[in-house]
Every structure is written in structure tokens, then in C-alpha cells.
C-alpha atoms as a printed R data frame, in Angstrom:
    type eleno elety resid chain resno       x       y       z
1   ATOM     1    CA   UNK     A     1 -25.362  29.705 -12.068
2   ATOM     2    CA   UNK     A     2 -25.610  31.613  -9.089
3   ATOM     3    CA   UNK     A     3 -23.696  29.212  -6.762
4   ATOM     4    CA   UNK     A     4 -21.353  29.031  -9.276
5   ATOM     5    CA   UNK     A     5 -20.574  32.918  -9.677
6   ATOM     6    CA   UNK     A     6 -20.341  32.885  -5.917
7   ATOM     7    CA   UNK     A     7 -17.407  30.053  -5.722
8   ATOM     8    CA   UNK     A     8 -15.780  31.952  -8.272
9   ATOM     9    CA   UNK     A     9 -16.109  35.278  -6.177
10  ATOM    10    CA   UNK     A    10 -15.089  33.134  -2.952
11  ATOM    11    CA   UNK     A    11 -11.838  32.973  -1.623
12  ATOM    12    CA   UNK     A    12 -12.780  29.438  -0.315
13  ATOM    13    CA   UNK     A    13 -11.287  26.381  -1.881
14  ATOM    14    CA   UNK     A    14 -13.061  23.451  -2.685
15  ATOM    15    CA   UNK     A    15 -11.018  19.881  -1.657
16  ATOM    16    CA   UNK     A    16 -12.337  17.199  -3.916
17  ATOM    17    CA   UNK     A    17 -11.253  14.615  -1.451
18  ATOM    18    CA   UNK     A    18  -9.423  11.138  -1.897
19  ATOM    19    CA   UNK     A    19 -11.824   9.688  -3.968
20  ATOM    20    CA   UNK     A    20 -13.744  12.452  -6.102
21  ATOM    21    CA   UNK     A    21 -17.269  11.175  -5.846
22  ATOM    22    CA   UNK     A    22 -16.699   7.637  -4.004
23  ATOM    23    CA   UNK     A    23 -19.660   5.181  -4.308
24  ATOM    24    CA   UNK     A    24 -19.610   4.121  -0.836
25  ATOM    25    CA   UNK     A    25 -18.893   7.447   1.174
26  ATOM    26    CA   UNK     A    26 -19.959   5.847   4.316
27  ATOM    27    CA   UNK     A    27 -17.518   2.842   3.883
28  ATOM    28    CA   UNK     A    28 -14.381   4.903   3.203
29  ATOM    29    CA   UNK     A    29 -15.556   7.389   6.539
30  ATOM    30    CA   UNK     A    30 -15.194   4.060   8.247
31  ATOM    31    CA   UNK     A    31 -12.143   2.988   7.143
32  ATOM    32    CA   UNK     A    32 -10.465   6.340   7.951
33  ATOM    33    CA   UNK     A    33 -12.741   7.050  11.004
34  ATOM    34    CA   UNK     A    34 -11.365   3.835  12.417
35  ATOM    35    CA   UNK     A    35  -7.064   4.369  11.309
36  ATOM    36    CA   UNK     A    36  -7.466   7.448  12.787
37  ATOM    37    CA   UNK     A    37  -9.158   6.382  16.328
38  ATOM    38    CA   UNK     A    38  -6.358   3.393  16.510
39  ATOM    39    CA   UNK     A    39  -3.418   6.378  15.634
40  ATOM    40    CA   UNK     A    40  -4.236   8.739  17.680
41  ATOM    41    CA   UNK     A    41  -4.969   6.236  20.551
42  ATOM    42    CA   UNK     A    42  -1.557   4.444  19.847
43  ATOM    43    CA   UNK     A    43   0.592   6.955  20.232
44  ATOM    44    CA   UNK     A    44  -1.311   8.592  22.957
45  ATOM    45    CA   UNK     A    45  -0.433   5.344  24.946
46  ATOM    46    CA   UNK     A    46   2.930   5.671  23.742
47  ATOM    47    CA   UNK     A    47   3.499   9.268  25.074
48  ATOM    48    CA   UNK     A    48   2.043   7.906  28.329
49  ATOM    49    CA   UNK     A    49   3.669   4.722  28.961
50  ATOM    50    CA   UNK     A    50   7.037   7.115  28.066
51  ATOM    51    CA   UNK     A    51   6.525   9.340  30.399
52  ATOM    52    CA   UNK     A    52   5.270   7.457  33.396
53  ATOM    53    CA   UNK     A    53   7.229   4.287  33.303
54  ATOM    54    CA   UNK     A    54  10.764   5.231  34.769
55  ATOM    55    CA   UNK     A    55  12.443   2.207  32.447
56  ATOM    56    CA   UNK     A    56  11.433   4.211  29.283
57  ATOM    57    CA   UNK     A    57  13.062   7.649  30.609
58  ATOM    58    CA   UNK     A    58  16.120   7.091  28.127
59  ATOM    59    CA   UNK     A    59  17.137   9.500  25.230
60  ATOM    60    CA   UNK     A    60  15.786   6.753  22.787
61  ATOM    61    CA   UNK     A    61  12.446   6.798  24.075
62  ATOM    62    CA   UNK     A    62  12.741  10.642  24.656
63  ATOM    63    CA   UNK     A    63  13.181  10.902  21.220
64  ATOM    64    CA   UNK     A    64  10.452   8.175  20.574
65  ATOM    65    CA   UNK     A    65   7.846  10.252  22.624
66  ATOM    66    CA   UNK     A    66   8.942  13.425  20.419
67  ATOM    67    CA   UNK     A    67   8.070  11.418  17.095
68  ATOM    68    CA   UNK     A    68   4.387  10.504  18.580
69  ATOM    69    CA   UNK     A    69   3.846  13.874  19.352
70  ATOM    70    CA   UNK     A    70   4.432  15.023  15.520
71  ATOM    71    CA   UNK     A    71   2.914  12.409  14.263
72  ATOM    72    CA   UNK     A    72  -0.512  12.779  16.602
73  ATOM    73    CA   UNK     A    73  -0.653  16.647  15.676
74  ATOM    74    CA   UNK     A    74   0.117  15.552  11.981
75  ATOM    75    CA   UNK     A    75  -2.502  13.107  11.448
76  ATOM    76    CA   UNK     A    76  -5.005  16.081  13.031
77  ATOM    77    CA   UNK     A    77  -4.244  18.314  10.285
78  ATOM    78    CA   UNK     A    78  -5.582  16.780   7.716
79  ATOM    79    CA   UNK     A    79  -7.863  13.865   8.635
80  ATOM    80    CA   UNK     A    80 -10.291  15.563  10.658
81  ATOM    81    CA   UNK     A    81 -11.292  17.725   7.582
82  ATOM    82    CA   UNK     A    82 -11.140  14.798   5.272
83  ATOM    83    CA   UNK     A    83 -14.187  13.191   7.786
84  ATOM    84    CA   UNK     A    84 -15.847  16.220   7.556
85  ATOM    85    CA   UNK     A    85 -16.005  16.609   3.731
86  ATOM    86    CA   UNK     A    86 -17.245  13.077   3.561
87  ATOM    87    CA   UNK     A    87 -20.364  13.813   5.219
88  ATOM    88    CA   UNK     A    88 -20.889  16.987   3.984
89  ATOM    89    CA   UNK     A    89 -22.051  18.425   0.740
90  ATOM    90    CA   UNK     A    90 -19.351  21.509   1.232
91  ATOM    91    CA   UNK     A    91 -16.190  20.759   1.112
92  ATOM    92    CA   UNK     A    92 -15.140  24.074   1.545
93  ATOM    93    CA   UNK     A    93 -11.917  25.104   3.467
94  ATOM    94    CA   UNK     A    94 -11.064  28.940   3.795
95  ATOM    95    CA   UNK     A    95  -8.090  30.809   2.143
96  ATOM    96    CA   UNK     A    96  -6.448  30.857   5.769
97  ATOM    97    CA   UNK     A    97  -7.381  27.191   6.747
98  ATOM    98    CA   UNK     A    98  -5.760  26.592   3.391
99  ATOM    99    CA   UNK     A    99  -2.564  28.187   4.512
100 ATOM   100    CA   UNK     A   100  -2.679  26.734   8.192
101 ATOM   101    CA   UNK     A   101  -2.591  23.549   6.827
102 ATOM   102    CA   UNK     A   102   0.339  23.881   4.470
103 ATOM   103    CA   UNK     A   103   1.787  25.249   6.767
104 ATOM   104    CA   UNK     A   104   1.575  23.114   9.702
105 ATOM   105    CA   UNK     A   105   2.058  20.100   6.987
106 ATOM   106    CA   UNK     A   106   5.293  21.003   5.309
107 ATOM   107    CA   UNK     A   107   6.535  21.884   9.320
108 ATOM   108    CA   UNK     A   108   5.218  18.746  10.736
109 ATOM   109    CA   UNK     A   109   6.863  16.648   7.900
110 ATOM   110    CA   UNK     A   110  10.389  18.518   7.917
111 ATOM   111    CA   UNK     A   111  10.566  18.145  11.279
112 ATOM   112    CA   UNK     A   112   9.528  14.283  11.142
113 ATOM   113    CA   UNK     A   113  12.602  13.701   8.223
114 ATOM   114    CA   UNK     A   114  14.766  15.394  10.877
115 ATOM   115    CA   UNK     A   115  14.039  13.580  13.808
116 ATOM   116    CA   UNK     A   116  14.638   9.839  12.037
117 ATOM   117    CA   UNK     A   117  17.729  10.924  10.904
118 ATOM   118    CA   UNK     A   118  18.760  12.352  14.393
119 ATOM   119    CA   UNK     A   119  17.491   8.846  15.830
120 ATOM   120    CA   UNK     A   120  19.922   6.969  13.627
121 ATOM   121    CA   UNK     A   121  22.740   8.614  15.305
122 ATOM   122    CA   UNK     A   122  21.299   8.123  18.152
123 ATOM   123    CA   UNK     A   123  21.217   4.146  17.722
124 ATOM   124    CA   UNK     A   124  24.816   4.895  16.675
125 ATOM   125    CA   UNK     A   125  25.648   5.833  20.052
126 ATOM   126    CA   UNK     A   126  24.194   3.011  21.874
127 ATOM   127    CA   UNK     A   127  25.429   0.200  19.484
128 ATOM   128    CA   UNK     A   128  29.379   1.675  18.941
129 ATOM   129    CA   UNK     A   129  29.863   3.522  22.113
130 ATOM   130    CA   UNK     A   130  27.683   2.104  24.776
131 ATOM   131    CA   UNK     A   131  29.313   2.711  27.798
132 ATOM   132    CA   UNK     A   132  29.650   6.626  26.624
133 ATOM   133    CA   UNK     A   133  26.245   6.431  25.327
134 ATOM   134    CA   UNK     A   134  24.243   8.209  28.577
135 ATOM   135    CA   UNK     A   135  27.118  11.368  28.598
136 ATOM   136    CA   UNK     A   136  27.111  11.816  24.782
137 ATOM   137    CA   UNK     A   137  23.260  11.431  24.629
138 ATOM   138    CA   UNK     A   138  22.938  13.945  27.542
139 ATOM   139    CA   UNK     A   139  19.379  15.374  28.220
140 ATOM   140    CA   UNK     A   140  20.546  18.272  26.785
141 ATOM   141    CA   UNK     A   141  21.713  17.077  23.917
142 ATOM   142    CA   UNK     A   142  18.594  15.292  23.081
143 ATOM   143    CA   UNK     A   143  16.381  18.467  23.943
144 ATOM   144    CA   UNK     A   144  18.523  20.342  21.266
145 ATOM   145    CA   UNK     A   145  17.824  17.206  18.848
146 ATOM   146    CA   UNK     A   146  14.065  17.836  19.425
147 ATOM   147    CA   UNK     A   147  14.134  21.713  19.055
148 ATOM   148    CA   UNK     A   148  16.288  21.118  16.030
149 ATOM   149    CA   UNK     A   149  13.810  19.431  14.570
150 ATOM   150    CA   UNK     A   150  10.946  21.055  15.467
151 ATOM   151    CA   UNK     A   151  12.888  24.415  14.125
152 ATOM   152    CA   UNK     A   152  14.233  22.676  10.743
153 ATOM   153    CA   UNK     A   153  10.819  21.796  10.041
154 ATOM   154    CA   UNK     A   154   9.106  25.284  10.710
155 ATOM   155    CA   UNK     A   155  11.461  26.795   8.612
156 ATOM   156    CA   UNK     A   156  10.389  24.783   5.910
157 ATOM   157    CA   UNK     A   157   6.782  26.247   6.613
158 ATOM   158    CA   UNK     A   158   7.581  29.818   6.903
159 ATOM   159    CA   UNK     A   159   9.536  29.777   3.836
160 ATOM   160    CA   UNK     A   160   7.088  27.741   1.468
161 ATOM   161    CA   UNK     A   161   3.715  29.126   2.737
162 ATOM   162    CA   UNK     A   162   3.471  32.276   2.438
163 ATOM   163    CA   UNK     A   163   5.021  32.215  -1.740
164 ATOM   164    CA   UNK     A   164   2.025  29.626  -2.098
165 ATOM   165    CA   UNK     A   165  -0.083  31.574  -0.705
166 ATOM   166    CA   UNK     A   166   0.317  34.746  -2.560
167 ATOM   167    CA   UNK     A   167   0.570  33.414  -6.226
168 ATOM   168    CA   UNK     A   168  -2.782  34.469  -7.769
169 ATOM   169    CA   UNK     A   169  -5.411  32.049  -7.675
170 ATOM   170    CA   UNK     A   170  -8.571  33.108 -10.348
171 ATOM   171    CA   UNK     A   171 -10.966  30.029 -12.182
172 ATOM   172    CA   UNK     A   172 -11.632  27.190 -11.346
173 ATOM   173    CA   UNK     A   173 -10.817  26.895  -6.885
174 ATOM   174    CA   UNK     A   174 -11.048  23.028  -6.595
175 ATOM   175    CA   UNK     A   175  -8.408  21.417  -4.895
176 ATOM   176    CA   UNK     A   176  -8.157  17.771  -6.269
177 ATOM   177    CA   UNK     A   177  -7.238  16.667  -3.215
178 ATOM   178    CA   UNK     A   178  -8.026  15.909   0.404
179 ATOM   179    CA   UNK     A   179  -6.520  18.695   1.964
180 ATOM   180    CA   UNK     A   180  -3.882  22.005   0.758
181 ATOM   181    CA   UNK     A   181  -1.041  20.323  -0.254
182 ATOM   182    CA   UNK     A   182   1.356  22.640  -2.155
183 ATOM   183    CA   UNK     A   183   1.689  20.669  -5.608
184 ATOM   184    CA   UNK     A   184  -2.009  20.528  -5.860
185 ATOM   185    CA   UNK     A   185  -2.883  24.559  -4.915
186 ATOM   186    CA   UNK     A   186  -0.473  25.323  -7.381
187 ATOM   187    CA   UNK     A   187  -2.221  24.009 -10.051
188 ATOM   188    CA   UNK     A   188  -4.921  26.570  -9.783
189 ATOM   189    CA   UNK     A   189  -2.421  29.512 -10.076
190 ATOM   190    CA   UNK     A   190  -2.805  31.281 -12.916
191 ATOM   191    CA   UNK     A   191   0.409  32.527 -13.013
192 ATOM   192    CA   UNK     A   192   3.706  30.417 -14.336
193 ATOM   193    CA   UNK     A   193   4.712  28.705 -10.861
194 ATOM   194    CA   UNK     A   194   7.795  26.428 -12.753
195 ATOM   195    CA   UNK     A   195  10.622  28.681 -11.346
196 ATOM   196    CA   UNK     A   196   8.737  28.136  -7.902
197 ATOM   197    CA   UNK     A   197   8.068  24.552  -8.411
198 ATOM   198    CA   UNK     A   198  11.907  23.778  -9.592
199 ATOM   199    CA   UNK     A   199  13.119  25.875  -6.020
200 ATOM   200    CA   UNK     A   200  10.823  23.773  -3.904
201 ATOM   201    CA   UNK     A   201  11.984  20.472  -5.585
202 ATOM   202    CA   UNK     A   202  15.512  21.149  -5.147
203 ATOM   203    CA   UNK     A   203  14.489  21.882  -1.320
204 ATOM   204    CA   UNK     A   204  13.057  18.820  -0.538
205 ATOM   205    CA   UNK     A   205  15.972  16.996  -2.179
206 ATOM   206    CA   UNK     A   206  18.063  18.356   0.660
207 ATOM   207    CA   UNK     A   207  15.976  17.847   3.058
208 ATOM   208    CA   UNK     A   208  15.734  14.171   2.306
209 ATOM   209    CA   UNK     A   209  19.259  13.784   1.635
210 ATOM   210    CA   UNK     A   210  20.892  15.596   4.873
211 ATOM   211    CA   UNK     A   211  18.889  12.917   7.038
212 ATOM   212    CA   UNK     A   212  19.673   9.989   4.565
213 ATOM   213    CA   UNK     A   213  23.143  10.595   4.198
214 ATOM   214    CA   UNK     A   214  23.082  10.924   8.293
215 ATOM   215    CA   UNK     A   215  21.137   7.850   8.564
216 ATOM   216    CA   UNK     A   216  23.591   5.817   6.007
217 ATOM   217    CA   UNK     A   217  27.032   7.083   7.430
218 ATOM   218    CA   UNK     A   218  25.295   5.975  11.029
219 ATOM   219    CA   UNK     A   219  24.364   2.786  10.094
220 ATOM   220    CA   UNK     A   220  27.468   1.647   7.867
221 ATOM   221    CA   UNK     A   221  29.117   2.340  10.905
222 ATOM   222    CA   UNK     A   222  26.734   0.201  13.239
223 ATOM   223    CA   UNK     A   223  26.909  -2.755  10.920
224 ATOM   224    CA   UNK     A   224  30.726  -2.451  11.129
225 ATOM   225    CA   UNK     A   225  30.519  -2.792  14.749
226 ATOM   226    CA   UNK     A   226  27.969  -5.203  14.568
227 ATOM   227    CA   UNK     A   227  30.411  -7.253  12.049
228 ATOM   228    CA   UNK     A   228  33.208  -6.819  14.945
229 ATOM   229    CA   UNK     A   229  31.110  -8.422  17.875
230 ATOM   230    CA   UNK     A   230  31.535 -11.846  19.176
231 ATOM   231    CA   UNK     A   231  28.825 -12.863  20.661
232 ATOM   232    CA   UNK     A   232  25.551 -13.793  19.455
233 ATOM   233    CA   UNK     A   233  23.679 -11.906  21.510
234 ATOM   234    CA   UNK     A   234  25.641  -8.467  21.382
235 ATOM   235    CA   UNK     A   235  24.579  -8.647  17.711
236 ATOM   236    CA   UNK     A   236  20.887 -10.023  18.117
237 ATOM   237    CA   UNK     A   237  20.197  -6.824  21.093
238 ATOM   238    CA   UNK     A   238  22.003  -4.433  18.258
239 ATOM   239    CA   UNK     A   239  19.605  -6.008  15.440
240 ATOM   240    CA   UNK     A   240  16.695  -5.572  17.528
241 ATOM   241    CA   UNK     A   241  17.507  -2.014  18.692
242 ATOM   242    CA   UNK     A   242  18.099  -0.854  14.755
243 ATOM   243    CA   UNK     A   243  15.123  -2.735  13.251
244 ATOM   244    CA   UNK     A   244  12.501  -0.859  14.463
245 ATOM   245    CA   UNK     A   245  14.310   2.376  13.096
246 ATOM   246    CA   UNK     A   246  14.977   1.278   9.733
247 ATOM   247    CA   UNK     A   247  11.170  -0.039   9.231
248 ATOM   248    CA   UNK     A   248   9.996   3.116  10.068
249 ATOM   249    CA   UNK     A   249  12.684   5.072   7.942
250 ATOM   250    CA   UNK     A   250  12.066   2.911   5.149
251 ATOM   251    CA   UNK     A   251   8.266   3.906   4.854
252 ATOM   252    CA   UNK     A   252   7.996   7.489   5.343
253 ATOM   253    CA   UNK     A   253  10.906   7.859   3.171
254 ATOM   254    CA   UNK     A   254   9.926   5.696   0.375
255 ATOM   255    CA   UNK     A   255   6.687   7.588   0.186
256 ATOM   256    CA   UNK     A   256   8.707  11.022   0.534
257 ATOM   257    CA   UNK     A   257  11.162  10.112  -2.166
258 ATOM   258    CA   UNK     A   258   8.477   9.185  -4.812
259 ATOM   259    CA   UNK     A   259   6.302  12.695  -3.510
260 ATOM   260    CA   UNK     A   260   9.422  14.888  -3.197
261 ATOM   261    CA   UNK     A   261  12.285  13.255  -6.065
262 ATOM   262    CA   UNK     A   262  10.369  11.197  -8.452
263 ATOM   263    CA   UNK     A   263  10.071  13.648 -11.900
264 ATOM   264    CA   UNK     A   264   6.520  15.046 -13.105
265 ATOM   265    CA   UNK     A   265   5.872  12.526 -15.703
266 ATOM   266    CA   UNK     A   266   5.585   9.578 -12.977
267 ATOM   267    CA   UNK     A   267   2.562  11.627 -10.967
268 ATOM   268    CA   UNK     A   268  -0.932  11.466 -11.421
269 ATOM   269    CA   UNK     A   269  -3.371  13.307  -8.655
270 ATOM   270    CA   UNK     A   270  -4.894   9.656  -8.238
271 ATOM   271    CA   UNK     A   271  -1.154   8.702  -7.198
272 ATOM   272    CA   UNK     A   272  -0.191  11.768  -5.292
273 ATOM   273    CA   UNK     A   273  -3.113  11.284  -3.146
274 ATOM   274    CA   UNK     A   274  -2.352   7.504  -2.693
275 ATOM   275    CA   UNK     A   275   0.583   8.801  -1.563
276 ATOM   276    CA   UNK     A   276  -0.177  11.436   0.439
277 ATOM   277    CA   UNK     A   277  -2.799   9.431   2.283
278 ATOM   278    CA   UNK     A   278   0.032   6.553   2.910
279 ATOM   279    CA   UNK     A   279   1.816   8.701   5.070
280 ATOM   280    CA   UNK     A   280  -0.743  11.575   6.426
281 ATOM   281    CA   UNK     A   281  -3.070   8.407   7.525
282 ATOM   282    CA   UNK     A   282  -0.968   5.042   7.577
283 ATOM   283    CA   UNK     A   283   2.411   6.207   8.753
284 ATOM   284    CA   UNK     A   284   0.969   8.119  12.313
285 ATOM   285    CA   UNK     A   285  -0.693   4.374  12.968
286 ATOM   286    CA   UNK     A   286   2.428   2.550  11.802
287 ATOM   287    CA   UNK     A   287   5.391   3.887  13.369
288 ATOM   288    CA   UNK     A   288   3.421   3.436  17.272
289 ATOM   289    CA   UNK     A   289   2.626  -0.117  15.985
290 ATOM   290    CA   UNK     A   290   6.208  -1.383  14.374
291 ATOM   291    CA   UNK     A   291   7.664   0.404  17.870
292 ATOM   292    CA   UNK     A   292   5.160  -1.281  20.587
293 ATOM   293    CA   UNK     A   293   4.987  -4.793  18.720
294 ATOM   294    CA   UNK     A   294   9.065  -5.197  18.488
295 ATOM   295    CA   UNK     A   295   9.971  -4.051  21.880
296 ATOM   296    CA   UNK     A   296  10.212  -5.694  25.337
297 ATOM   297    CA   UNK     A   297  10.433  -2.613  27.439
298 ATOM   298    CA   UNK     A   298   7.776  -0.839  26.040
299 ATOM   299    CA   UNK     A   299   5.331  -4.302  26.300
300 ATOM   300    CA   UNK     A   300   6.791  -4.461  29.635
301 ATOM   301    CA   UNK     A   301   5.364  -0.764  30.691
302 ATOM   302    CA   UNK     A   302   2.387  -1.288  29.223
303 ATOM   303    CA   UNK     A   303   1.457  -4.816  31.591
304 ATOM   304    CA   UNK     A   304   3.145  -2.395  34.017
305 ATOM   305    CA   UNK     A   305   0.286   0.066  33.908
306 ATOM   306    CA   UNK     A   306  -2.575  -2.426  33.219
307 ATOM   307    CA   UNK     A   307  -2.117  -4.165  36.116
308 ATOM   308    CA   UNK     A   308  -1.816  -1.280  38.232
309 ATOM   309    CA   UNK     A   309  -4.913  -0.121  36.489
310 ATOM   310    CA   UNK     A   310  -6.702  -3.800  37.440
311 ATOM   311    CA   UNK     A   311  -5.954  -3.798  40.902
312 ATOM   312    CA   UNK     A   312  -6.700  -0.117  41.489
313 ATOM   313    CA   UNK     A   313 -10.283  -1.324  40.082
314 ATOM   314    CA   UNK     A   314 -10.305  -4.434  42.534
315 ATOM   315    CA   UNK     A   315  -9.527  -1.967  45.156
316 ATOM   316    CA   UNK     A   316 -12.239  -0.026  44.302
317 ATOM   317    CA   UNK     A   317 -14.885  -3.354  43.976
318 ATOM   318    CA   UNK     A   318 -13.356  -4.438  47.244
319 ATOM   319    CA   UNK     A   319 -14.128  -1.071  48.978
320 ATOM   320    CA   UNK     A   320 -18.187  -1.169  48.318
321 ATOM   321    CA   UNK     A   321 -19.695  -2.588  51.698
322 ATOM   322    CA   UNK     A   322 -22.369  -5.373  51.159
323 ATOM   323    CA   UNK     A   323 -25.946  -5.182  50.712
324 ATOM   324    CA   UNK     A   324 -26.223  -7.712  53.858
């Protein structure tokens, strides 16, 4: 009785996690442990490769490098915590860890739905005017692409996070989720939060449809172009450059469109979190993967450093004198 008069005293929230009471803790720590390790690694080696392999110092890849940055610090925000809980019998998180992470979430995410739809016209460029693609796609250009992002997406955060944050919050503080994500704290308030609700929805519809409309009006005109070419391998380079794009689009859309568009009556918390741990966990190891595993030049800089890496190590055998 005591604990509980305590949690209801607390500021605290308690995160239920992705599965409330799993049977096999250990198991899903493993599974997540190990996504995780492989997305943060992956696009570690993608920021690296970028950056040190002069082939891969193009806007694309500039832009490329960007995206594995957000989607490194993104997967930190909430899976870290989630490990934690699994292990631990107090799933705790603090009033202002609660509000770091919606914060950081909802800016991480805006600026992610920016940044794909800024890379579509940025595959625009190379496919429809290549030879004016390096003075259109200036560095300049591309750095304001990046802080436009970045910015869209904070904006997002310092508008939404502090009204979360200061709706009253009395009963029950268990978060039936796996980290603060707005839908879910709000369903604690104890206050009416539809008028709040209704703004945020009709925020997140714009935000997903200033990059979509972006992304289509880029791509109807690529596929025009595309239609124009005669040669089969103008069109099978174009393909290959676009493909990677539209894979990656396709998912963290999709999931954003049935978290952000899709009407009450379709979500369950068992769904939301699905969701939510499709493209806070999946998505960071995905987009390095569908990237790495359809292109040449980045396979290219990756052999690139390897090698360099195995004959700095033969060196090194070579260099230790004999025993004899």
C-alpha cells in the first residue's frame, strides 16, 4: 500500500514496455539487444565510409550521412531505456526524462520526414538535370537542406512538448508503452486533451503531406524523364539511383501514416507499439541496410577501407622481428 501511495505521490512514470509482462524477458532483450548493436554499427560504418572515401563526397551521400546521423541518435532515445526496463524491476523514467524523450522523438522524426522528401528532389536533380546537378546541388544548398530539416523537426518538439507536458497528470502514472510517446502520456491526463489531440493530428497531416506531395511531384517528373530516355542503361542507372529512396520512403511512411492519419477506432496500444517499435527499432537498421546492399559505390568504399585495414595489419605482423 505503501509503494503504491508513493507512485501516486511520484512524479515518475512507469513505462509498461512492449510486451506488458513478456514470458521470456531474456529472449526479447536479445532480440532488441542484437537490432540495436547491428543499427547503430551500420550506420556508424555508413557515416565513416561517407566521410573518408572521397567517391562518396557527393550531395547524395551528404545527405545520406545526415539521415544516419538522425537515425543513430533516434534509435538511442528510446531503446536504451527499453533494455533497461527489461532487466529491471523499475521501470521508472522521471517527469523530465519523460519530456526529453518526446521531445527529442517528435524532433528526430520531423526532421527524418523532411530529409526523405528533400532527398527526392534531390534524385530529381541528378536524373532530369544531370549535367546542372553539382551547381544546383551546391554544398550550400545541401547544408541548408540539412539545417532545414534539423530546424523543421525541432520545431515540431518545442511546440508539442511542453503542452504535453503541462496537462495535469493525477491516478494511475503507467505509461503503456516502451517509452513517452505523446498519444500514450495523454491518456493519463485527467483533463479533456480532444481539442489538443485534434491540433496535433491535423499537424502531423502536414507534415506528412508537404514531404509526400514533394516526393510525388519529384518523382512523376523522374519517371517522365525516365519514359523519355533511350537507352537501356540511362534508365537502369536512374532505376537504381531512385530505388533505394522509395524503399526507404515507403516504410517509414507507411508506419507514419497508420501512427499519424489512420482514425482512433483502428488503434489499439498493442498496435501502436507494434508500430512504434517498427520504426524506433527496425527502420534505424533498415534504411543503412536497403542503402549499403543496393549500391556499388558504397560496397566499393567499404573493400576500399578493409583492405587498407588488412594490409595495415600485415604491415604490422611483418614489422615483429623473429624469435631466431
Amino acid at each position: 500500500v505503501n509503494m503504491a501511495v508513493i507512485r501516486q505521490n511520484s512524479t515518475d512514470f512507469i513505462l509498461l514496455g512492449l510486451i506488458t509482462h513478456p514470458a521470456f524477458p531474456g529472449l526479447v532483450f536479445a532480440v532488441v539487444f542484437s537490432i540495436f548493436v547491428v543499427a547503430v554499427t551500420l550506420n556508424l560504418v555508413m557515416i565513416m565510409l561517407i566521410r573518408v572515401d572521397s567517391h562518396l563526397h557527393t550531395p547524395m551521400y551528404f545527405l545520406l550521412s545526415q539521415l544516419s546521423i538522425m537515425d543513430t541518435v533516434y534509435i538511442c532515445i528510446t531503446v536504451p531505456k527499453m533494455l533497461h526496463d527489461l532487466l529491471s524491476k523499475e521501470k521508472t523514467i522521471s517527469f523530465l526524462g519523460c519530456a526529453l524523450q518526446i521531445f527529442l522523438y517528435l524532433t528526430l522524426i520531423g526532421g527524418e520526414f523532411f530529409l526523405l522528401g528533400l532527398m527526392a528532389y534531390d534524385r530529381y536533380v541528378a536524373v532530369c538535370n544531370p549535367l546542372r546537378y553539382s551547381i544546383i546541388m551546391s554544398p550550400r544548398v545541401c547544408v541548408l537542406m540539412v539545417l532545414g530539416s534539423w530546424v523543421g523537426g525541432s520545431l515540431d518538439g518545442f511546440l508539442f512538448t511542453p503542452i504535453t507536458m503541462t496537462f495535469p497528470y493525477c491516478g494511475s502514472r503507467e505509461i503503456n508503452h516502451f517509452f513517452c510517446e505523446v498519444p500514450a502520456v495523454l491518456k493519463l491526463s485527467c483533463t479533456d486533451t480532444s481539442l489538443y489531440e485534434t491540433l496535433m493530428y491535423a499537424c502531423c497531416v502536414l507534415m506528412l503531406l508537404i514531404p509526400i506531395c514533394f516526393i510525388s511531384v519529384s518523382y512523376t517528373r523522374i519517371l517522365i524523364t525516365v519514359h523519355h530516355m533511350s537507352s537501356a542503361e540511362g534508365r537502369r542507372k536512374a532505376f537504381t539511383t531512385c530505388s533505394s529512396h522509395i524503399m526507404v520512403v515507403s516504410i517509414f511512411y507507411g508506419a507514419s501514416f497508420y501512427a499519424n492519419v489512420l482514425p482512433h477506432s483502428y488503434h489499439t496500444p498493442e498496435k501502436d507499439k507494434v508500430v512504434s517499435a517498427f520504426y524506433t527499432i527496425l527502420t534505424p537498421m533498415l534504411n543503412p541496410l536497403i542503402y549499403s546492399l543496393r549500391n556499388r559505390d558504397v560496397a566499393a568504399a567499404l573493400r576500399k577501407v578493409l583492405g587498407r585495414f588488412a594490409s595495415s595489419q600485415r604491415l604490422q605482423v611483418g614489422d615483429v622481428p623473429g624469435k631466431f
